[in-house]
């Protein structure tokens, strides 16, 4: 395993930081990231797009480490959307192979750091070997009690909602039994709280089908920085911006 992808501390989130105010601002419990701009990052350097995706995976370590250091308990990363299948076949193949490489090289180490990995999205469209690796990673880390790392991989919010509706119909639930809590149990995110903060890199200001149900009251933070360059300073900026906001959830008094 490349130590490179790992935080230097044995466990994260850092126990001292959890539930604390870091540098005087409030830390989000769940941060979800739309990791965008790999292709543009590569293009600006005259490199093939896949080099941007490689650089993007090499950036995971410092961002997870920084989030852990600040006391963030749950992190979700948008790695591949249901719409990303429409990219040229060689880019899709390259992306799947890079992501398979990350699983093979990093899962044991993340396990050693007490990280619990969750998969959000569909498994059935991946090559069998990749499906096996993902299942193995989930199984290996399922009892871990440190940071929860959700990986949205062949994930689409609309697909997720449709799958939930189908499962509810299959289970024969009476309409009066369906409320937001029950519905939430049918979503890929059933083991995660709603994201408090959604970060999108590379300047775009849209969700691109990411957590469309769960983001109802999330705070958004858009950074012009492309994902491979999004470092611990950028993380701190995003967390600080979150900490300065007032959340009301429709009420008149600030909540949380
Ligand atoms: C994000 O980078 C990674 C994935 C969507 C898989 P992009 O590949 O979208 O990079 P840009 O937006 O073209 O720069
Ligand atoms: C969103 O980025 C998906 C991921 C980051 C995995 P895209 O680059 O696919 O989104 P659009 O096409 O710009 O909306
Ligand atoms: Mg993009």
mmCIF file of C-alpha atoms and ligand atoms in Angstrom:
data_model
loop_
_atom_site.group_PDB
_atom_site.id
_atom_site.type_symbol
_atom_site.label_atom_id
_atom_site.label_comp_id
_atom_site.label_asym_id
_atom_site.label_seq_id
_atom_site.Cartn_x
_atom_site.Cartn_y
_atom_site.Cartn_z
ATOM 1 C CA UNK A 1 0.000 0.000 0.000
ATOM 2 C CA UNK A 2 1.206 3.433 -0.731
ATOM 3 C CA UNK A 3 1.604 5.180 2.601
ATOM 4 C CA UNK A 4 1.068 8.167 0.353
ATOM 5 C CA UNK A 5 -2.693 7.838 0.512
ATOM 6 C CA UNK A 6 -2.771 7.657 4.264
ATOM 7 C CA UNK A 7 -3.130 10.056 7.078
ATOM 8 C CA UNK A 8 -0.160 9.981 9.383
ATOM 9 C CA UNK A 9 -2.294 9.614 12.499
ATOM 10 C CA UNK A 10 -3.477 6.110 13.376
ATOM 11 C CA UNK A 11 -7.167 6.943 13.419
ATOM 12 C CA UNK A 12 -9.323 9.661 12.047
ATOM 13 C CA UNK A 13 -11.377 11.712 12.613
ATOM 14 C CA UNK A 14 -9.117 12.983 15.310
ATOM 15 C CA UNK A 15 -10.899 12.242 18.596
ATOM 16 C CA UNK A 16 -9.965 15.599 20.132
ATOM 17 C CA UNK A 17 -11.527 17.510 17.248
ATOM 18 C CA UNK A 18 -14.851 15.653 17.017
ATOM 19 C CA UNK A 19 -17.734 17.780 18.216
ATOM 20 C CA UNK A 20 -15.374 20.649 18.971
ATOM 21 C CA UNK A 21 -15.153 24.047 17.461
ATOM 22 C CA UNK A 22 -11.954 24.091 15.443
ATOM 23 C CA UNK A 23 -10.308 27.500 15.508
ATOM 24 C CA UNK A 24 -13.552 28.918 16.798
ATOM 25 C CA UNK A 25 -15.857 27.710 14.019
ATOM 26 C CA UNK A 26 -18.328 24.873 13.916
ATOM 27 C CA UNK A 27 -17.286 21.735 12.068
ATOM 28 C CA UNK A 28 -19.712 19.904 9.751
ATOM 29 C CA UNK A 29 -20.510 16.321 10.692
ATOM 30 C CA UNK A 30 -20.803 15.143 7.071
ATOM 31 C CA UNK A 31 -18.915 16.674 4.151
ATOM 32 C CA UNK A 32 -19.736 15.509 0.618
ATOM 33 C CA UNK A 33 -17.431 16.437 -2.243
ATOM 34 C CA UNK A 34 -18.079 16.691 -5.977
ATOM 35 C CA UNK A 35 -14.512 16.143 -7.153
ATOM 36 C CA UNK A 36 -14.550 18.014 -10.448
ATOM 37 C CA UNK A 37 -11.976 19.459 -12.837
ATOM 38 C CA UNK A 38 -9.556 16.557 -13.339
ATOM 39 C CA UNK A 39 -9.840 16.799 -17.121
ATOM 40 C CA UNK A 40 -9.278 20.564 -17.196
ATOM 41 C CA UNK A 41 -6.353 20.240 -14.784
ATOM 42 C CA UNK A 42 -4.710 17.800 -17.225
ATOM 43 C CA UNK A 43 -5.604 19.892 -20.276
ATOM 44 C CA UNK A 44 -3.922 22.955 -18.782
ATOM 45 C CA UNK A 45 -0.725 20.912 -18.499
ATOM 46 C CA UNK A 46 -0.929 19.377 -21.956
ATOM 47 C CA UNK A 47 -1.572 15.945 -20.407
ATOM 48 C CA UNK A 48 -4.179 13.324 -21.333
ATOM 49 C CA UNK A 49 -7.395 13.500 -19.274
ATOM 50 C CA UNK A 50 -6.609 10.222 -17.532
ATOM 51 C CA UNK A 51 -3.516 11.822 -15.992
ATOM 52 C CA UNK A 52 -5.890 14.300 -14.381
ATOM 53 C CA UNK A 53 -7.917 11.429 -12.930
ATOM 54 C CA UNK A 54 -4.723 9.841 -11.602
ATOM 55 C CA UNK A 55 -3.679 13.115 -9.987
ATOM 56 C CA UNK A 56 -7.183 13.324 -8.532
ATOM 57 C CA UNK A 57 -6.847 9.987 -6.753
ATOM 58 C CA UNK A 58 -3.457 11.010 -5.404
ATOM 59 C CA UNK A 59 -5.166 13.962 -3.771
ATOM 60 C CA UNK A 60 -7.481 11.829 -1.653
ATOM 61 C CA UNK A 61 -4.990 11.358 1.153
ATOM 62 C CA UNK A 62 -4.386 14.958 2.066
ATOM 63 C CA UNK A 63 -8.062 15.901 1.851
ATOM 64 C CA UNK A 64 -9.200 12.981 4.031
ATOM 65 C CA UNK A 65 -6.425 13.665 6.461
ATOM 66 C CA UNK A 66 -7.297 17.359 6.670
ATOM 67 C CA UNK A 67 -11.009 16.635 7.144
ATOM 68 C CA UNK A 68 -10.189 14.076 9.846
ATOM 69 C CA UNK A 69 -7.912 16.516 11.590
ATOM 70 C CA UNK A 70 -10.749 19.028 11.762
ATOM 71 C CA UNK A 71 -13.047 16.396 13.282
ATOM 72 C CA UNK A 72 -15.301 15.621 10.306
ATOM 73 C CA UNK A 73 -16.858 12.193 10.956
ATOM 74 C CA UNK A 74 -18.449 11.383 7.604
ATOM 75 C CA UNK A 75 -17.103 12.078 4.125
ATOM 76 C CA UNK A 76 -18.758 11.193 0.827
ATOM 77 C CA UNK A 77 -16.871 11.424 -2.449
ATOM 78 C CA UNK A 78 -18.547 11.599 -5.845
ATOM 79 C CA UNK A 79 -16.264 9.403 -7.935
ATOM 80 C CA UNK A 80 -18.385 8.347 -10.935
ATOM 81 C CA UNK A 81 -21.925 9.361 -11.850
ATOM 82 C CA UNK A 82 -24.598 7.393 -13.698
ATOM 83 C CA UNK A 83 -24.117 9.958 -16.480
ATOM 84 C CA UNK A 84 -20.343 9.447 -16.670
ATOM 85 C CA UNK A 85 -20.963 6.245 -18.683
ATOM 86 C CA UNK A 86 -21.667 8.555 -21.599
ATOM 87 C CA UNK A 87 -18.004 9.613 -21.823
ATOM 88 C CA UNK A 88 -15.808 8.063 -24.538
ATOM 89 C CA UNK A 89 -15.266 4.322 -23.880
ATOM 90 C CA UNK A 90 -11.519 4.719 -23.370
ATOM 91 C CA UNK A 91 -12.070 7.336 -20.646
ATOM 92 C CA UNK A 92 -14.663 5.129 -18.922
ATOM 93 C CA UNK A 93 -12.321 2.125 -19.092
ATOM 94 C CA UNK A 94 -9.453 4.235 -17.771
ATOM 95 C CA UNK A 95 -11.544 5.630 -14.921
ATOM 96 C CA UNK A 96 -12.741 2.176 -13.850
ATOM 97 C CA UNK A 97 -9.218 0.850 -13.935
ATOM 98 C CA UNK A 98 -7.853 3.796 -11.891
ATOM 99 C CA UNK A 99 -10.621 3.368 -9.342
ATOM 100 C CA UNK A 100 -10.029 -0.400 -9.177
ATOM 101 C CA UNK A 101 -6.331 0.347 -8.562
ATOM 102 C CA UNK A 102 -7.253 2.696 -5.699
ATOM 103 C CA UNK A 103 -9.402 0.015 -4.074
ATOM 104 C CA UNK A 104 -6.676 -2.615 -4.421
ATOM 105 C CA UNK A 105 -3.963 -0.399 -3.029
ATOM 106 C CA UNK A 106 -5.757 1.621 -0.359
ATOM 107 C CA UNK A 107 -8.450 -0.448 1.299
ATOM 108 C CA UNK A 108 -6.203 -2.328 3.727
ATOM 109 C CA UNK A 109 -4.603 0.893 4.803
ATOM 110 C CA UNK A 110 -7.930 2.647 5.268
ATOM 111 C CA UNK A 111 -9.015 -0.374 7.295
ATOM 112 C CA UNK A 112 -5.918 0.025 9.450
ATOM 113 C CA UNK A 113 -7.019 3.621 10.053
ATOM 114 C CA UNK A 114 -10.389 2.395 11.344
ATOM 115 C CA UNK A 115 -12.252 3.863 8.338
ATOM 116 C CA UNK A 116 -15.605 2.318 7.425
ATOM 117 C CA UNK A 117 -16.188 2.314 3.676
ATOM 118 C CA UNK A 118 -19.673 2.491 2.203
ATOM 119 C CA UNK A 119 -20.609 2.232 -1.451
ATOM 120 C CA UNK A 120 -23.349 4.498 -2.793
ATOM 121 C CA UNK A 121 -24.775 3.552 -6.142
ATOM 122 C CA UNK A 122 -25.176 0.575 -8.433
ATOM 123 C CA UNK A 123 -22.822 -2.362 -8.550
ATOM 124 C CA UNK A 124 -24.375 -4.384 -11.342
ATOM 125 C CA UNK A 125 -22.826 -2.478 -14.268
ATOM 126 C CA UNK A 126 -19.213 -2.944 -13.166
ATOM 127 C CA UNK A 127 -16.946 -5.777 -14.312
ATOM 128 C CA UNK A 128 -17.302 -8.800 -11.979
ATOM 129 C CA UNK A 129 -13.818 -8.402 -10.551
ATOM 130 C CA UNK A 130 -14.456 -4.796 -9.557
ATOM 131 C CA UNK A 131 -17.770 -5.798 -7.971
ATOM 132 C CA UNK A 132 -15.942 -8.434 -5.920
ATOM 133 C CA UNK A 133 -13.282 -5.954 -4.780
ATOM 134 C CA UNK A 134 -15.905 -3.434 -3.705
ATOM 135 C CA UNK A 135 -17.882 -6.061 -1.759
ATOM 136 C CA UNK A 136 -14.692 -7.225 -0.091
ATOM 137 C CA UNK A 137 -13.803 -3.666 0.957
ATOM 138 C CA UNK A 138 -17.242 -3.117 2.474
ATOM 139 C CA UNK A 139 -17.082 -6.430 4.321
ATOM 140 C CA UNK A 140 -13.557 -5.836 5.620
ATOM 141 C CA UNK A 141 -14.299 -2.401 7.059
ATOM 142 C CA UNK A 142 -17.924 -2.792 8.153
ATOM 143 C CA UNK A 143 -17.247 -2.826 11.902
ATOM 144 C CA UNK A 144 -14.821 0.082 11.904
ATOM 145 C CA UNK A 145 -15.692 2.986 14.148
ATOM 146 C CA UNK A 146 -13.577 5.885 12.815
ATOM 147 C CA UNK A 147 -14.418 8.046 9.840
ATOM 148 C CA UNK A 148 -17.173 6.806 7.509
ATOM 149 C CA UNK A 149 -16.144 7.149 3.883
ATOM 150 C CA UNK A 150 -18.977 6.947 1.366
ATOM 151 C CA UNK A 151 -17.855 6.393 -2.200
ATOM 152 C CA UNK A 152 -20.477 7.367 -4.771
ATOM 153 C CA UNK A 153 -19.455 5.183 -7.658
ATOM 154 C CA UNK A 154 -21.999 4.642 -10.456
ATOM 155 C CA UNK A 155 -24.226 6.867 -8.354
ATOM 156 C CA UNK A 156 -27.104 9.025 -9.529
ATOM 157 C CA UNK A 157 -29.642 10.719 -7.278
ATOM 158 C CA UNK A 158 -32.551 10.033 -9.614
ATOM 159 C CA UNK A 159 -31.553 6.395 -9.976
ATOM 160 C CA UNK A 160 -31.344 6.151 -6.183
ATOM 161 C CA UNK A 161 -34.848 7.569 -5.733
ATOM 162 C CA UNK A 162 -36.312 5.296 -8.408
ATOM 163 C CA UNK A 163 -34.661 2.232 -6.852
ATOM 164 C CA UNK A 164 -36.081 3.249 -3.461
ATOM 165 C CA UNK A 165 -39.584 3.605 -4.900
ATOM 166 C CA UNK A 166 -39.357 0.203 -6.592
ATOM 167 C CA UNK A 167 -38.184 -1.456 -3.363
ATOM 168 C CA UNK A 168 -40.991 0.197 -1.373
ATOM 169 C CA UNK A 169 -43.541 -1.075 -3.884
ATOM 170 C CA UNK A 170 -41.985 -4.562 -3.797
ATOM 171 C CA UNK A 171 -42.172 -4.532 0.016
ATOM 172 C CA UNK A 172 -45.859 -3.620 -0.214
ATOM 173 C CA UNK A 173 -45.634 -0.666 2.176
ATOM 174 C CA UNK A 174 -48.949 1.037 2.882
ATOM 175 C CA UNK A 175 -48.857 4.747 1.843
ATOM 176 C CA UNK A 176 -49.551 5.946 5.395
ATOM 177 C CA UNK A 177 -46.419 4.140 6.593
ATOM 178 C CA UNK A 178 -44.157 6.056 4.208
ATOM 179 C CA UNK A 179 -42.577 9.148 5.702
ATOM 180 C CA UNK A 180 -39.165 10.805 5.225
ATOM 181 C CA UNK A 181 -37.479 8.526 7.747
ATOM 182 C CA UNK A 182 -38.849 5.356 6.170
ATOM 183 C CA UNK A 183 -38.010 6.605 2.673
ATOM 184 C CA UNK A 184 -34.466 7.435 3.803
ATOM 185 C CA UNK A 185 -33.960 3.808 4.817
ATOM 186 C CA UNK A 186 -34.419 2.774 1.189
ATOM 187 C CA UNK A 187 -31.713 5.122 -0.096
ATOM 188 C CA UNK A 188 -28.050 4.231 -0.687
ATOM 189 C CA UNK A 189 -27.230 6.696 2.102
ATOM 190 C CA UNK A 190 -29.260 4.830 4.718
ATOM 191 C CA UNK A 191 -26.238 4.604 7.011
ATOM 192 C CA UNK A 192 -25.227 8.245 6.648
ATOM 193 C CA UNK A 193 -26.649 11.485 8.014
ATOM 194 C CA UNK A 194 -27.578 14.146 5.443
ATOM 195 C CA UNK A 195 -24.545 16.127 4.282
ATOM 196 C CA UNK A 196 -24.057 19.389 6.170
ATOM 197 C CA UNK A 197 -21.655 20.747 3.584
ATOM 198 C CA UNK A 198 -21.337 19.956 -0.127
ATOM 199 C CA UNK A 199 -18.111 21.111 -1.733
ATOM 200 C CA UNK A 200 -17.766 21.325 -5.503
ATOM 201 C CA UNK A 201 -14.395 22.035 -7.046
ATOM 202 C CA UNK A 202 -13.454 23.536 -10.436
ATOM 203 C CA UNK A 203 -15.931 26.377 -10.423
ATOM 204 C CA UNK A 204 -19.165 24.651 -11.443
ATOM 205 C CA UNK A 205 -22.272 25.479 -9.442
ATOM 206 C CA UNK A 206 -24.555 22.490 -9.871
ATOM 207 C CA UNK A 207 -25.306 19.158 -8.217
ATOM 208 C CA UNK A 208 -24.998 16.984 -11.348
ATOM 209 C CA UNK A 209 -27.406 14.418 -9.859
ATOM 210 C CA UNK A 210 -25.522 14.139 -6.554
ATOM 211 C CA UNK A 211 -27.484 13.518 -3.318
ATOM 212 C CA UNK A 212 -30.524 15.363 -4.635
ATOM 213 C CA UNK A 213 -32.799 14.117 -1.817
ATOM 214 C CA UNK A 214 -30.221 14.398 0.960
ATOM 215 C CA UNK A 215 -29.008 17.902 0.071
ATOM 216 C CA UNK A 216 -32.347 19.579 0.874
ATOM 217 C CA UNK A 217 -30.718 21.649 3.633
ATOM 218 C CA UNK A 218 -27.024 21.256 2.862
ATOM 219 C CA UNK A 219 -24.744 24.253 2.672
ATOM 220 C CA UNK A 220 -22.930 24.623 -0.665
ATOM 221 C CA UNK A 221 -19.373 25.681 -1.173
ATOM 222 C CA UNK A 222 -18.009 26.089 -4.701
ATOM 223 C CA UNK A 223 -14.305 26.540 -5.215
ATOM 224 C CA UNK A 224 -12.627 27.550 -8.495
ATOM 225 C CA UNK A 225 -9.782 25.189 -7.637
ATOM 226 C CA UNK A 226 -9.661 21.966 -9.724
ATOM 227 C CA UNK A 227 -9.815 18.769 -7.642
ATOM 228 C CA UNK A 228 -6.148 17.678 -8.019
ATOM 229 C CA UNK A 229 -5.049 21.036 -6.514
ATOM 230 C CA UNK A 230 -7.643 21.133 -3.733
ATOM 231 C CA UNK A 231 -5.376 20.924 -0.686
ATOM 232 C CA UNK A 232 -5.564 21.322 3.095
ATOM 233 C CA UNK A 233 -5.664 25.125 2.790
ATOM 234 C CA UNK A 234 -8.711 24.838 0.514
ATOM 235 C CA UNK A 235 -10.287 22.400 2.987
ATOM 236 C CA UNK A 236 -9.821 24.873 5.785
ATOM 237 C CA UNK A 237 -11.334 27.656 3.656
ATOM 238 C CA UNK A 238 -14.401 25.534 2.940
ATOM 239 C CA UNK A 239 -14.837 24.551 6.592
ATOM 240 C CA UNK A 240 -14.397 28.126 7.722
ATOM 241 C CA UNK A 241 -17.027 29.313 5.250
ATOM 242 C CA UNK A 242 -19.410 26.655 6.585
ATOM 243 C CA UNK A 243 -18.675 27.722 10.148
ATOM 244 C CA UNK A 244 -19.651 31.323 9.373
ATOM 245 C CA UNK A 245 -23.119 30.434 8.113
ATOM 246 C CA UNK A 246 -26.401 30.440 9.960
ATOM 247 C CA UNK A 247 -28.655 27.446 9.346
ATOM 248 C CA UNK A 248 -32.327 27.809 10.143
ATOM 249 C CA UNK A 249 -33.992 24.822 8.443
ATOM 250 C CA UNK A 250 -37.038 26.958 7.761
ATOM 251 C CA UNK A 251 -37.388 28.196 11.324
ATOM 252 C CA UNK A 252 -36.592 31.684 12.598
ATOM 253 C CA UNK A 253 -33.992 30.751 15.150
ATOM 254 C CA UNK A 254 -30.559 29.449 14.095
ATOM 255 C CA UNK A 255 -30.314 25.655 14.526
ATOM 256 C CA UNK A 256 -27.181 23.590 15.010
HETATM 257 C C1 LIG B 1 -14.166 14.853 -12.375
HETATM 258 O O1 LIG B 1 -13.355 15.441 -13.318
HETATM 259 C C2 LIG B 1 -14.032 13.351 -12.346
HETATM 260 C C3 LIG B 1 -15.177 12.626 -12.904
HETATM 261 C C4 LIG B 1 -16.274 13.173 -13.318
HETATM 262 C C5 LIG B 1 -15.074 11.193 -12.978
HETATM 263 P P1 LIG B 1 -13.839 15.663 -14.817
HETATM 264 O O2 LIG B 1 -13.394 14.503 -15.642
HETATM 265 O O3 LIG B 1 -15.298 15.929 -14.880
HETATM 266 O O4 LIG B 1 -13.010 16.951 -15.210
HETATM 267 P P2 LIG B 1 -13.499 18.152 -16.115
HETATM 268 O O5 LIG B 1 -14.777 18.667 -15.541
HETATM 269 O O6 LIG B 1 -13.675 17.614 -17.510
HETATM 270 O O7 LIG B 1 -12.396 19.149 -16.017
HETATM 271 C C1 LIG B 2 -19.877 15.276 -11.627
HETATM 272 O O1 LIG B 2 -18.946 15.821 -12.494
HETATM 273 C C2 LIG B 2 -19.577 13.822 -11.383
HETATM 274 C C3 LIG B 2 -18.391 13.530 -10.583
HETATM 275 C C4 LIG B 2 -17.600 14.421 -10.042
HETATM 276 C C5 LIG B 2 -18.109 12.126 -10.384
HETATM 277 P P1 LIG B 2 -19.227 15.941 -14.062
HETATM 278 O O2 LIG B 2 -18.044 16.584 -14.646
HETATM 279 O O3 LIG B 2 -19.602 14.600 -14.601
HETATM 280 O O4 LIG B 2 -20.511 16.874 -14.107
HETATM 281 P P2 LIG B 2 -21.048 17.821 -15.279
HETATM 282 O O5 LIG B 2 -21.133 16.975 -16.515
HETATM 283 O O6 LIG B 2 -20.070 18.944 -15.443
HETATM 284 O O7 LIG B 2 -22.365 18.310 -14.797
HETATM 285 MG MG1 LIG B 3 -16.394 17.645 -14.847
#
